């Protein structure tokens, strides 16, 4: 039988997310927050009236956009929300990267960027970071079809300054620059302050890390109203109803509990710095981290072996068998207790 239809199938190499093991392990492999969301979120879900589920959710996601607009000092017209920042970034790629010129992103960065570019047939060029894994801004001062980079970058954990981001945005008035700030709350300074001055800048953030809500899937982009309208036109051409009723409801409550948000972030940052010192005593070297993870390499023991040995002990970290970073581990910051168990395990392994 002819299977000629096969030639019309879109062939993609998908992004591979970190493992989500079914049994209980010490899970330090996907940069989730080890602490639960705010009690306001829990309470709002307890009080959630499921009767509203018979109706479609608000396609404009207005209640959540209003809370975010107020929190960050923007208008709702500046805010786009989606099902996690992966959804937001995917819509942004489709909306803004339609040039024949290649888009630019670092060679070491969030590996989803090249997957979306391939999926949407966007030409791209990976720009090598330097030997210390730092993005070189001058490399982005050239003709291009758009720019995307994570700041802090992942998995390197390194954060660049707002001035650095501004230089790239300023030098590229003819292209949209997307700054993926998934980890910005753990020590970086956001580029949100530039949004009112540069109409080609889109800042993307998420509830998955600092707000402990990876399971709810909420992300957002902030940019000038024209960029946001263009994203909405694309979104409404794919799926009008993206965020479900409970996400809209609980997401807003999470933002309102700023005190809890700040205390959780502080706990993670304190743990991170304590763990860094312990790792260094064991012969590891870590990049400077502004995130909820450490990017670590050991002086003598190969990262792949440490990864396997930890897994044997039911401690999951992330290992990327990729050029330039195949001797590094990305270790999510868990609770103090979890990190103590990691350090104890590493003492026997290295
Ligand atoms: N950007 C970066 C740099 C990330 O590491 C992640 C998490 N995998 C995301 C975006 C997407 O996160 P989410 O879809 O959970 O918001």
mmCIF file of C-alpha atoms and ligand atoms in Angstrom:
data_model
loop_
_atom_site.group_PDB
_atom_site.id
_atom_site.type_symbol
_atom_site.label_atom_id
_atom_site.label_comp_id
_atom_site.label_asym_id
_atom_site.label_seq_id
_atom_site.Cartn_x
_atom_site.Cartn_y
_atom_site.Cartn_z
ATOM 1 C CA UNK A 1 0.000 0.000 0.000
ATOM 2 C CA UNK A 2 1.262 3.492 -0.798
ATOM 3 C CA UNK A 3 2.336 5.482 2.205
ATOM 4 C CA UNK A 4 2.996 8.619 0.200
ATOM 5 C CA UNK A 5 1.182 10.684 2.841
ATOM 6 C CA UNK A 6 4.193 10.223 5.053
ATOM 7 C CA UNK A 7 6.172 12.744 3.068
ATOM 8 C CA UNK A 8 3.737 15.432 4.215
ATOM 9 C CA UNK A 9 4.285 14.830 7.896
ATOM 10 C CA UNK A 10 6.065 17.638 9.715
ATOM 11 C CA UNK A 11 9.253 16.164 11.069
ATOM 12 C CA UNK A 12 10.463 17.611 14.314
ATOM 13 C CA UNK A 13 13.000 16.630 16.922
ATOM 14 C CA UNK A 14 11.109 17.525 20.084
ATOM 15 C CA UNK A 15 12.403 19.154 23.237
ATOM 16 C CA UNK A 16 13.095 16.591 25.951
ATOM 17 C CA UNK A 17 11.948 17.773 29.371
ATOM 18 C CA UNK A 18 13.690 16.594 32.551
ATOM 19 C CA UNK A 19 12.517 13.290 33.957
ATOM 20 C CA UNK A 20 9.414 13.314 36.199
ATOM 21 C CA UNK A 21 9.899 10.054 38.122
ATOM 22 C CA UNK A 22 6.746 8.310 39.363
ATOM 23 C CA UNK A 23 8.305 7.237 42.648
ATOM 24 C CA UNK A 24 9.490 9.506 45.435
ATOM 25 C CA UNK A 25 13.042 10.738 44.882
ATOM 26 C CA UNK A 26 15.055 13.813 45.782
ATOM 27 C CA UNK A 27 14.136 15.771 42.713
ATOM 28 C CA UNK A 28 16.700 18.399 41.785
ATOM 29 C CA UNK A 29 16.452 18.056 38.013
ATOM 30 C CA UNK A 30 13.808 20.432 36.639
ATOM 31 C CA UNK A 31 14.260 23.664 38.589
ATOM 32 C CA UNK A 32 10.946 23.471 40.379
ATOM 33 C CA UNK A 33 10.513 25.303 43.680
ATOM 34 C CA UNK A 34 10.755 22.906 46.660
ATOM 35 C CA UNK A 35 8.267 24.963 48.669
ATOM 36 C CA UNK A 36 4.487 24.927 48.166
ATOM 37 C CA UNK A 37 2.668 27.923 46.697
ATOM 38 C CA UNK A 38 1.302 30.647 48.952
ATOM 39 C CA UNK A 39 -1.494 29.710 51.362
ATOM 40 C CA UNK A 40 -3.612 32.223 49.453
ATOM 41 C CA UNK A 41 -3.343 29.926 46.450
ATOM 42 C CA UNK A 42 -4.328 26.870 48.496
ATOM 43 C CA UNK A 43 -7.251 28.726 50.037
ATOM 44 C CA UNK A 44 -8.449 30.049 46.696
ATOM 45 C CA UNK A 45 -8.438 26.523 45.264
ATOM 46 C CA UNK A 46 -10.354 25.202 48.267
ATOM 47 C CA UNK A 47 -12.960 27.883 47.726
ATOM 48 C CA UNK A 48 -12.984 27.455 43.960
ATOM 49 C CA UNK A 49 -16.538 26.938 42.740
ATOM 50 C CA UNK A 50 -16.371 24.196 40.139
ATOM 51 C CA UNK A 51 -19.746 25.256 38.753
ATOM 52 C CA UNK A 52 -17.865 27.801 36.612
ATOM 53 C CA UNK A 53 -16.090 24.945 34.807
ATOM 54 C CA UNK A 54 -19.186 24.390 32.679
ATOM 55 C CA UNK A 55 -18.349 27.670 30.923
ATOM 56 C CA UNK A 56 -15.295 28.543 28.850
ATOM 57 C CA UNK A 57 -12.744 30.650 30.714
ATOM 58 C CA UNK A 58 -12.248 34.338 29.890
ATOM 59 C CA UNK A 59 -10.302 34.248 26.595
ATOM 60 C CA UNK A 60 -8.705 37.612 27.457
ATOM 61 C CA UNK A 61 -7.479 36.326 30.857
ATOM 62 C CA UNK A 62 -8.267 39.812 32.101
ATOM 63 C CA UNK A 63 -8.363 39.192 35.861
ATOM 64 C CA UNK A 64 -4.837 37.777 35.888
ATOM 65 C CA UNK A 65 -3.524 40.428 33.513
ATOM 66 C CA UNK A 66 -4.979 43.096 35.801
ATOM 67 C CA UNK A 67 -3.196 41.688 38.858
ATOM 68 C CA UNK A 68 0.103 41.470 36.947
ATOM 69 C CA UNK A 69 -0.350 44.960 35.474
ATOM 70 C CA UNK A 70 -0.859 46.412 38.924
ATOM 71 C CA UNK A 71 2.044 44.483 40.454
ATOM 72 C CA UNK A 72 4.569 45.515 37.796
ATOM 73 C CA UNK A 73 3.173 49.007 37.137
ATOM 74 C CA UNK A 74 1.967 48.503 33.566
ATOM 75 C CA UNK A 75 -1.370 48.585 31.764
ATOM 76 C CA UNK A 76 -3.206 45.346 30.892
ATOM 77 C CA UNK A 77 -2.463 46.156 27.238
ATOM 78 C CA UNK A 78 1.199 45.509 28.002
ATOM 79 C CA UNK A 79 0.582 42.004 29.315
ATOM 80 C CA UNK A 80 0.140 38.660 27.580
ATOM 81 C CA UNK A 81 -0.436 35.483 29.583
ATOM 82 C CA UNK A 82 -0.032 31.891 28.482
ATOM 83 C CA UNK A 83 0.178 28.279 29.616
ATOM 84 C CA UNK A 84 3.627 28.517 31.144
ATOM 85 C CA UNK A 85 6.375 30.643 29.627
ATOM 86 C CA UNK A 86 6.980 27.853 27.103
ATOM 87 C CA UNK A 87 3.600 28.698 25.597
ATOM 88 C CA UNK A 88 4.338 32.436 25.752
ATOM 89 C CA UNK A 89 7.764 31.993 24.116
ATOM 90 C CA UNK A 90 6.348 29.723 21.439
ATOM 91 C CA UNK A 91 3.690 32.320 20.523
ATOM 92 C CA UNK A 92 6.364 35.039 20.571
ATOM 93 C CA UNK A 93 8.591 33.057 18.179
ATOM 94 C CA UNK A 94 5.676 32.602 15.795
ATOM 95 C CA UNK A 95 4.657 36.249 16.065
ATOM 96 C CA UNK A 96 7.983 38.053 15.835
ATOM 97 C CA UNK A 97 10.422 35.814 14.003
ATOM 98 C CA UNK A 98 9.194 35.925 10.405
ATOM 99 C CA UNK A 99 12.259 37.221 8.625
ATOM 100 C CA UNK A 100 14.429 35.433 6.076
ATOM 101 C CA UNK A 101 17.385 36.547 8.161
ATOM 102 C CA UNK A 102 18.471 34.219 10.956
ATOM 103 C CA UNK A 103 17.422 34.842 14.522
ATOM 104 C CA UNK A 104 20.278 34.798 17.024
ATOM 105 C CA UNK A 105 20.645 33.040 20.355
ATOM 106 C CA UNK A 106 23.554 31.717 22.440
ATOM 107 C CA UNK A 107 24.929 28.228 21.687
ATOM 108 C CA UNK A 108 24.500 27.346 25.345
ATOM 109 C CA UNK A 109 21.015 28.282 26.448
ATOM 110 C CA UNK A 110 17.506 26.923 26.893
ATOM 111 C CA UNK A 111 17.378 24.103 24.358
ATOM 112 C CA UNK A 112 13.742 24.782 23.474
ATOM 113 C CA UNK A 113 14.761 27.817 21.345
ATOM 114 C CA UNK A 114 16.191 25.732 18.511
ATOM 115 C CA UNK A 115 13.206 23.344 18.728
ATOM 116 C CA UNK A 116 10.690 26.171 18.169
ATOM 117 C CA UNK A 117 12.856 27.649 15.429
ATOM 118 C CA UNK A 118 12.940 24.275 13.646
ATOM 119 C CA UNK A 119 9.218 23.743 14.192
ATOM 120 C CA UNK A 120 8.288 27.136 12.754
ATOM 121 C CA UNK A 121 11.005 26.979 10.080
ATOM 122 C CA UNK A 122 12.752 30.053 11.385
ATOM 123 C CA UNK A 123 16.387 30.288 10.262
ATOM 124 C CA UNK A 124 18.729 30.674 13.221
ATOM 125 C CA UNK A 125 22.359 31.122 14.173
ATOM 126 C CA UNK A 126 23.769 29.994 17.502
ATOM 127 C CA UNK A 127 26.325 32.455 18.838
ATOM 128 C CA UNK A 128 29.012 30.863 21.030
ATOM 129 C CA UNK A 129 29.216 32.129 24.590
ATOM 130 C CA UNK A 130 32.799 32.785 25.723
ATOM 131 C CA UNK A 131 34.956 30.302 27.635
ATOM 132 C CA UNK A 132 33.431 31.468 30.931
ATOM 133 C CA UNK A 133 29.967 30.802 29.434
ATOM 134 C CA UNK A 134 29.214 34.526 29.197
ATOM 135 C CA UNK A 135 27.159 35.998 26.364
ATOM 136 C CA UNK A 136 29.226 38.490 24.332
ATOM 137 C CA UNK A 137 26.882 41.366 23.537
ATOM 138 C CA UNK A 138 28.958 42.638 20.598
ATOM 139 C CA UNK A 139 28.186 39.393 18.753
ATOM 140 C CA UNK A 140 24.571 40.515 18.595
ATOM 141 C CA UNK A 141 25.365 43.827 16.895
ATOM 142 C CA UNK A 142 24.698 42.542 13.392
ATOM 143 C CA UNK A 143 21.927 42.108 10.880
ATOM 144 C CA UNK A 144 19.412 39.520 12.127
ATOM 145 C CA UNK A 145 15.774 38.421 12.124
ATOM 146 C CA UNK A 146 15.360 38.694 15.883
ATOM 147 C CA UNK A 147 17.151 37.856 19.119
ATOM 148 C CA UNK A 148 16.261 35.667 22.072
ATOM 149 C CA UNK A 149 18.301 34.956 25.165
ATOM 150 C CA UNK A 150 17.663 33.864 28.713
ATOM 151 C CA UNK A 151 18.803 36.217 31.476
ATOM 152 C CA UNK A 152 19.871 34.673 33.794
ATOM 153 C CA UNK A 153 20.943 32.150 31.201
ATOM 154 C CA UNK A 154 20.194 28.458 31.617
ATOM 155 C CA UNK A 155 21.797 26.109 32.331
ATOM 156 C CA UNK A 156 24.788 28.370 33.044
ATOM 157 C CA UNK A 157 22.951 30.361 35.805
ATOM 158 C CA UNK A 158 24.861 33.513 34.806
ATOM 159 C CA UNK A 159 23.028 36.860 34.814
ATOM 160 C CA UNK A 160 23.965 39.966 32.869
ATOM 161 C CA UNK A 161 23.123 43.537 33.910
ATOM 162 C CA UNK A 162 20.230 45.667 32.687
ATOM 163 C CA UNK A 163 22.763 47.891 30.874
ATOM 164 C CA UNK A 164 24.007 44.843 29.011
ATOM 165 C CA UNK A 165 20.452 43.948 27.940
ATOM 166 C CA UNK A 166 19.765 47.564 26.993
ATOM 167 C CA UNK A 167 22.826 47.656 24.730
ATOM 168 C CA UNK A 168 21.574 44.664 22.759
ATOM 169 C CA UNK A 169 18.044 46.082 22.505
ATOM 170 C CA UNK A 170 19.331 49.534 21.506
ATOM 171 C CA UNK A 171 21.642 48.174 18.811
ATOM 172 C CA UNK A 172 18.801 46.185 17.223
ATOM 173 C CA UNK A 173 15.932 48.598 16.582
ATOM 174 C CA UNK A 174 14.915 46.586 13.511
ATOM 175 C CA UNK A 175 14.330 43.325 15.381
ATOM 176 C CA UNK A 176 12.325 42.130 18.349
ATOM 177 C CA UNK A 177 14.528 41.137 21.276
ATOM 178 C CA UNK A 178 12.996 38.551 23.612
ATOM 179 C CA UNK A 179 14.535 38.333 27.076
ATOM 180 C CA UNK A 180 13.532 35.135 28.846
ATOM 181 C CA UNK A 181 13.589 35.968 32.563
ATOM 182 C CA UNK A 182 12.371 32.620 33.927
ATOM 183 C CA UNK A 183 14.893 32.833 36.806
ATOM 184 C CA UNK A 184 15.200 36.601 37.293
ATOM 185 C CA UNK A 185 13.675 36.689 40.800
ATOM 186 C CA UNK A 186 16.568 34.711 42.315
ATOM 187 C CA UNK A 187 19.091 37.527 42.167
ATOM 188 C CA UNK A 188 19.033 39.318 38.822
ATOM 189 C CA UNK A 189 17.629 42.717 37.913
ATOM 190 C CA UNK A 190 14.780 42.570 35.430
ATOM 191 C CA UNK A 191 14.767 44.417 32.121
ATOM 192 C CA UNK A 192 11.129 45.372 32.738
ATOM 193 C CA UNK A 193 12.268 48.940 33.438
ATOM 194 C CA UNK A 194 13.278 49.215 29.766
ATOM 195 C CA UNK A 195 9.903 48.213 28.338
ATOM 196 C CA UNK A 196 8.478 51.737 28.218
ATOM 197 C CA UNK A 197 11.569 53.015 26.405
ATOM 198 C CA UNK A 198 12.087 50.293 23.778
ATOM 199 C CA UNK A 199 9.202 49.141 21.640
ATOM 200 C CA UNK A 200 11.225 46.155 20.338
ATOM 201 C CA UNK A 201 11.719 44.545 23.764
ATOM 202 C CA UNK A 202 9.625 41.663 25.085
ATOM 203 C CA UNK A 203 10.283 40.378 28.615
ATOM 204 C CA UNK A 204 9.005 36.893 29.467
ATOM 205 C CA UNK A 205 8.590 35.541 33.013
ATOM 206 C CA UNK A 206 6.928 32.566 34.694
ATOM 207 C CA UNK A 207 5.053 31.390 37.792
ATOM 208 C CA UNK A 208 6.879 28.039 37.614
ATOM 209 C CA UNK A 209 10.012 28.906 39.584
ATOM 210 C CA UNK A 210 9.856 31.763 42.092
ATOM 211 C CA UNK A 211 6.082 31.427 42.618
ATOM 212 C CA UNK A 212 6.095 27.651 43.168
ATOM 213 C CA UNK A 213 3.442 26.977 40.546
ATOM 214 C CA UNK A 214 5.054 24.833 37.834
ATOM 215 C CA UNK A 215 2.069 22.496 37.991
ATOM 216 C CA UNK A 216 -0.397 25.290 37.233
ATOM 217 C CA UNK A 217 1.328 26.350 33.999
ATOM 218 C CA UNK A 218 1.279 30.162 33.966
ATOM 219 C CA UNK A 219 3.698 32.413 32.112
ATOM 220 C CA UNK A 220 3.516 35.993 30.885
ATOM 221 C CA UNK A 221 5.143 38.491 28.589
ATOM 222 C CA UNK A 222 5.419 42.228 29.118
ATOM 223 C CA UNK A 223 6.045 44.571 26.214
ATOM 224 C CA UNK A 224 4.619 47.555 24.400
ATOM 225 C CA UNK A 225 0.923 47.336 23.454
ATOM 226 C CA UNK A 226 1.616 46.728 19.767
ATOM 227 C CA UNK A 227 3.786 43.706 20.470
ATOM 228 C CA UNK A 228 1.165 42.309 22.842
ATOM 229 C CA UNK A 229 -1.648 42.862 20.340
ATOM 230 C CA UNK A 230 0.346 41.004 17.679
ATOM 231 C CA UNK A 231 0.843 38.082 20.084
ATOM 232 C CA UNK A 232 -2.855 38.043 20.889
ATOM 233 C CA UNK A 233 -3.724 37.950 17.186
ATOM 234 C CA UNK A 234 -1.571 34.824 16.848
ATOM 235 C CA UNK A 235 -2.934 33.277 20.043
ATOM 236 C CA UNK A 236 -6.524 33.848 18.915
ATOM 237 C CA UNK A 237 -5.621 32.153 15.628
ATOM 238 C CA UNK A 238 -4.598 28.968 17.456
ATOM 239 C CA UNK A 239 -6.603 28.593 20.651
ATOM 240 C CA UNK A 240 -8.662 31.348 22.266
ATOM 241 C CA UNK A 241 -9.047 29.611 25.608
ATOM 242 C CA UNK A 242 -5.577 28.976 26.927
ATOM 243 C CA UNK A 243 -5.526 29.496 30.684
ATOM 244 C CA UNK A 244 -8.184 27.511 32.521
ATOM 245 C CA UNK A 245 -10.513 29.008 35.131
ATOM 246 C CA UNK A 246 -8.581 27.717 38.129
ATOM 247 C CA UNK A 247 -5.216 28.999 36.828
ATOM 248 C CA UNK A 248 -6.656 32.457 36.262
ATOM 249 C CA UNK A 249 -8.095 32.428 39.748
ATOM 250 C CA UNK A 250 -5.176 30.949 41.708
ATOM 251 C CA UNK A 251 -2.516 32.786 39.677
ATOM 252 C CA UNK A 252 -3.887 36.141 40.754
ATOM 253 C CA UNK A 253 -3.829 35.075 44.407
ATOM 254 C CA UNK A 254 -0.167 34.043 44.132
ATOM 255 C CA UNK A 255 0.867 37.500 42.939
ATOM 256 C CA UNK A 256 -1.052 39.174 45.755
ATOM 257 C CA UNK A 257 1.008 37.354 48.410
ATOM 258 C CA UNK A 258 4.222 39.281 47.907
ATOM 259 C CA UNK A 259 5.535 38.614 51.408
ATOM 260 C CA UNK A 260 5.414 34.841 50.935
ATOM 261 C CA UNK A 261 7.010 35.175 47.498
ATOM 262 C CA UNK A 262 9.907 37.185 48.890
ATOM 263 C CA UNK A 263 10.484 34.870 51.848
ATOM 264 C CA UNK A 264 10.516 31.767 49.639
ATOM 265 C CA UNK A 265 12.958 33.321 47.203
ATOM 266 C CA UNK A 266 15.217 34.353 50.085
ATOM 267 C CA UNK A 267 15.211 30.842 51.540
ATOM 268 C CA UNK A 268 16.271 29.400 48.191
ATOM 269 C CA UNK A 269 19.005 31.990 47.681
ATOM 270 C CA UNK A 270 20.371 31.354 51.208
ATOM 271 C CA UNK A 271 20.370 27.592 50.636
ATOM 272 C CA UNK A 272 22.049 28.064 47.256
ATOM 273 C CA UNK A 273 24.950 30.002 48.714
ATOM 274 C CA UNK A 274 25.410 27.508 51.561
ATOM 275 C CA UNK A 275 25.375 24.572 49.130
ATOM 276 C CA UNK A 276 27.819 26.306 46.824
ATOM 277 C CA UNK A 277 30.361 26.465 49.653
ATOM 278 C CA UNK A 278 29.839 22.791 50.515
ATOM 279 C CA UNK A 279 30.248 21.803 46.866
ATOM 280 C CA UNK A 280 33.450 23.804 46.600
ATOM 281 C CA UNK A 281 34.848 21.962 49.625
ATOM 282 C CA UNK A 282 34.189 18.728 47.737
ATOM 283 C CA UNK A 283 36.184 19.883 44.708
ATOM 284 C CA UNK A 284 33.362 21.318 42.618
ATOM 285 C CA UNK A 285 33.481 24.635 40.846
ATOM 286 C CA UNK A 286 30.195 26.489 40.203
ATOM 287 C CA UNK A 287 29.410 29.440 37.976
ATOM 288 C CA UNK A 288 28.066 32.494 39.762
ATOM 289 C CA UNK A 289 24.347 31.791 40.071
ATOM 290 C CA UNK A 290 21.423 34.208 40.030
ATOM 291 C CA UNK A 291 18.950 31.344 39.725
ATOM 292 C CA UNK A 292 17.415 28.504 41.738
ATOM 293 C CA UNK A 293 20.085 26.103 40.519
ATOM 294 C CA UNK A 294 23.854 25.668 40.480
ATOM 295 C CA UNK A 295 25.871 24.764 37.397
ATOM 296 C CA UNK A 296 28.739 22.688 38.727
ATOM 297 C CA UNK A 297 31.732 20.774 37.464
ATOM 298 C CA UNK A 298 34.088 18.571 39.487
ATOM 299 C CA UNK A 299 37.884 18.783 39.383
ATOM 300 C CA UNK A 300 38.417 15.055 38.794
ATOM 301 C CA UNK A 301 35.186 13.068 38.580
ATOM 302 C CA UNK A 302 33.307 13.246 35.246
ATOM 303 C CA UNK A 303 29.827 14.800 35.500
ATOM 304 C CA UNK A 304 28.162 11.896 33.701
ATOM 305 C CA UNK A 305 29.455 9.460 36.333
ATOM 306 C CA UNK A 306 28.343 11.664 39.222
ATOM 307 C CA UNK A 307 24.909 11.990 37.609
ATOM 308 C CA UNK A 308 24.521 8.192 37.364
ATOM 309 C CA UNK A 309 25.832 7.596 40.873
ATOM 310 C CA UNK A 310 23.389 10.135 42.323
ATOM 311 C CA UNK A 311 20.546 8.551 40.399
ATOM 312 C CA UNK A 312 21.422 5.184 41.966
ATOM 313 C CA UNK A 313 20.821 6.874 45.303
ATOM 314 C CA UNK A 314 17.485 8.310 44.102
ATOM 315 C CA UNK A 315 18.856 11.825 43.802
ATOM 316 C CA UNK A 316 17.973 13.283 40.399
ATOM 317 C CA UNK A 317 19.958 16.215 38.994
ATOM 318 C CA UNK A 318 20.213 17.290 35.334
ATOM 319 C CA UNK A 319 23.024 16.272 33.019
ATOM 320 C CA UNK A 320 23.222 17.518 29.421
ATOM 321 C CA UNK A 321 25.406 15.362 27.223
ATOM 322 C CA UNK A 322 26.055 18.294 24.896
ATOM 323 C CA UNK A 323 29.211 19.913 23.503
ATOM 324 C CA UNK A 324 30.989 22.281 25.929
ATOM 325 C CA UNK A 325 28.792 21.409 28.938
ATOM 326 C CA UNK A 326 29.113 17.629 29.096
ATOM 327 C CA UNK A 327 31.233 17.854 32.241
ATOM 328 C CA UNK A 328 28.679 19.933 34.150
ATOM 329 C CA UNK A 329 25.681 19.173 36.329
ATOM 330 C CA UNK A 330 22.715 21.457 36.789
ATOM 331 C CA UNK A 331 21.542 21.074 40.358
ATOM 332 C CA UNK A 332 18.212 22.595 41.384
ATOM 333 C CA UNK A 333 18.126 24.088 44.878
ATOM 334 C CA UNK A 334 15.784 22.007 47.034
ATOM 335 C CA UNK A 335 14.973 22.321 50.720
ATOM 336 C CA UNK A 336 17.860 22.466 53.202
ATOM 337 C CA UNK A 337 17.177 18.838 54.136
ATOM 338 C CA UNK A 338 17.291 17.688 50.514
ATOM 339 C CA UNK A 339 20.505 19.568 49.873
ATOM 340 C CA UNK A 340 22.117 18.057 52.973
ATOM 341 C CA UNK A 341 21.304 14.608 51.609
ATOM 342 C CA UNK A 342 22.814 15.590 48.260
ATOM 343 C CA UNK A 343 26.033 16.738 49.918
ATOM 344 C CA UNK A 344 26.235 13.538 52.002
ATOM 345 C CA UNK A 345 25.774 11.435 48.864
ATOM 346 C CA UNK A 346 28.394 13.434 46.971
ATOM 347 C CA UNK A 347 30.901 12.919 49.788
ATOM 348 C CA UNK A 348 30.875 9.188 49.072
ATOM 349 C CA UNK A 349 30.742 9.600 45.272
ATOM 350 C CA UNK A 350 33.594 12.064 44.732
HETATM 351 N N1 LIG B 1 12.776 29.493 30.016
HETATM 352 C C1 LIG B 1 13.773 28.861 30.644
HETATM 353 C C2 LIG B 1 15.145 29.414 30.546
HETATM 354 C C3 LIG B 1 13.518 27.690 31.377
HETATM 355 O O1 LIG B 1 14.510 27.046 31.987
HETATM 356 C C4 LIG B 1 12.192 27.204 31.463
HETATM 357 C C5 LIG B 1 11.896 25.971 32.286
HETATM 358 N N2 LIG B 1 12.101 24.779 31.643
HETATM 359 C C6 LIG B 1 11.193 27.893 30.769
HETATM 360 C C7 LIG B 1 11.519 29.038 30.074
HETATM 361 C C8 LIG B 1 9.788 27.412 30.734
HETATM 362 O O2 LIG B 1 9.163 27.382 31.965
HETATM 363 P P1 LIG B 1 7.592 27.343 32.125
HETATM 364 O O3 LIG B 1 7.001 26.887 30.812
HETATM 365 O O4 LIG B 1 7.371 26.358 33.205
HETATM 366 O O5 LIG B 1 7.164 28.711 32.469
#
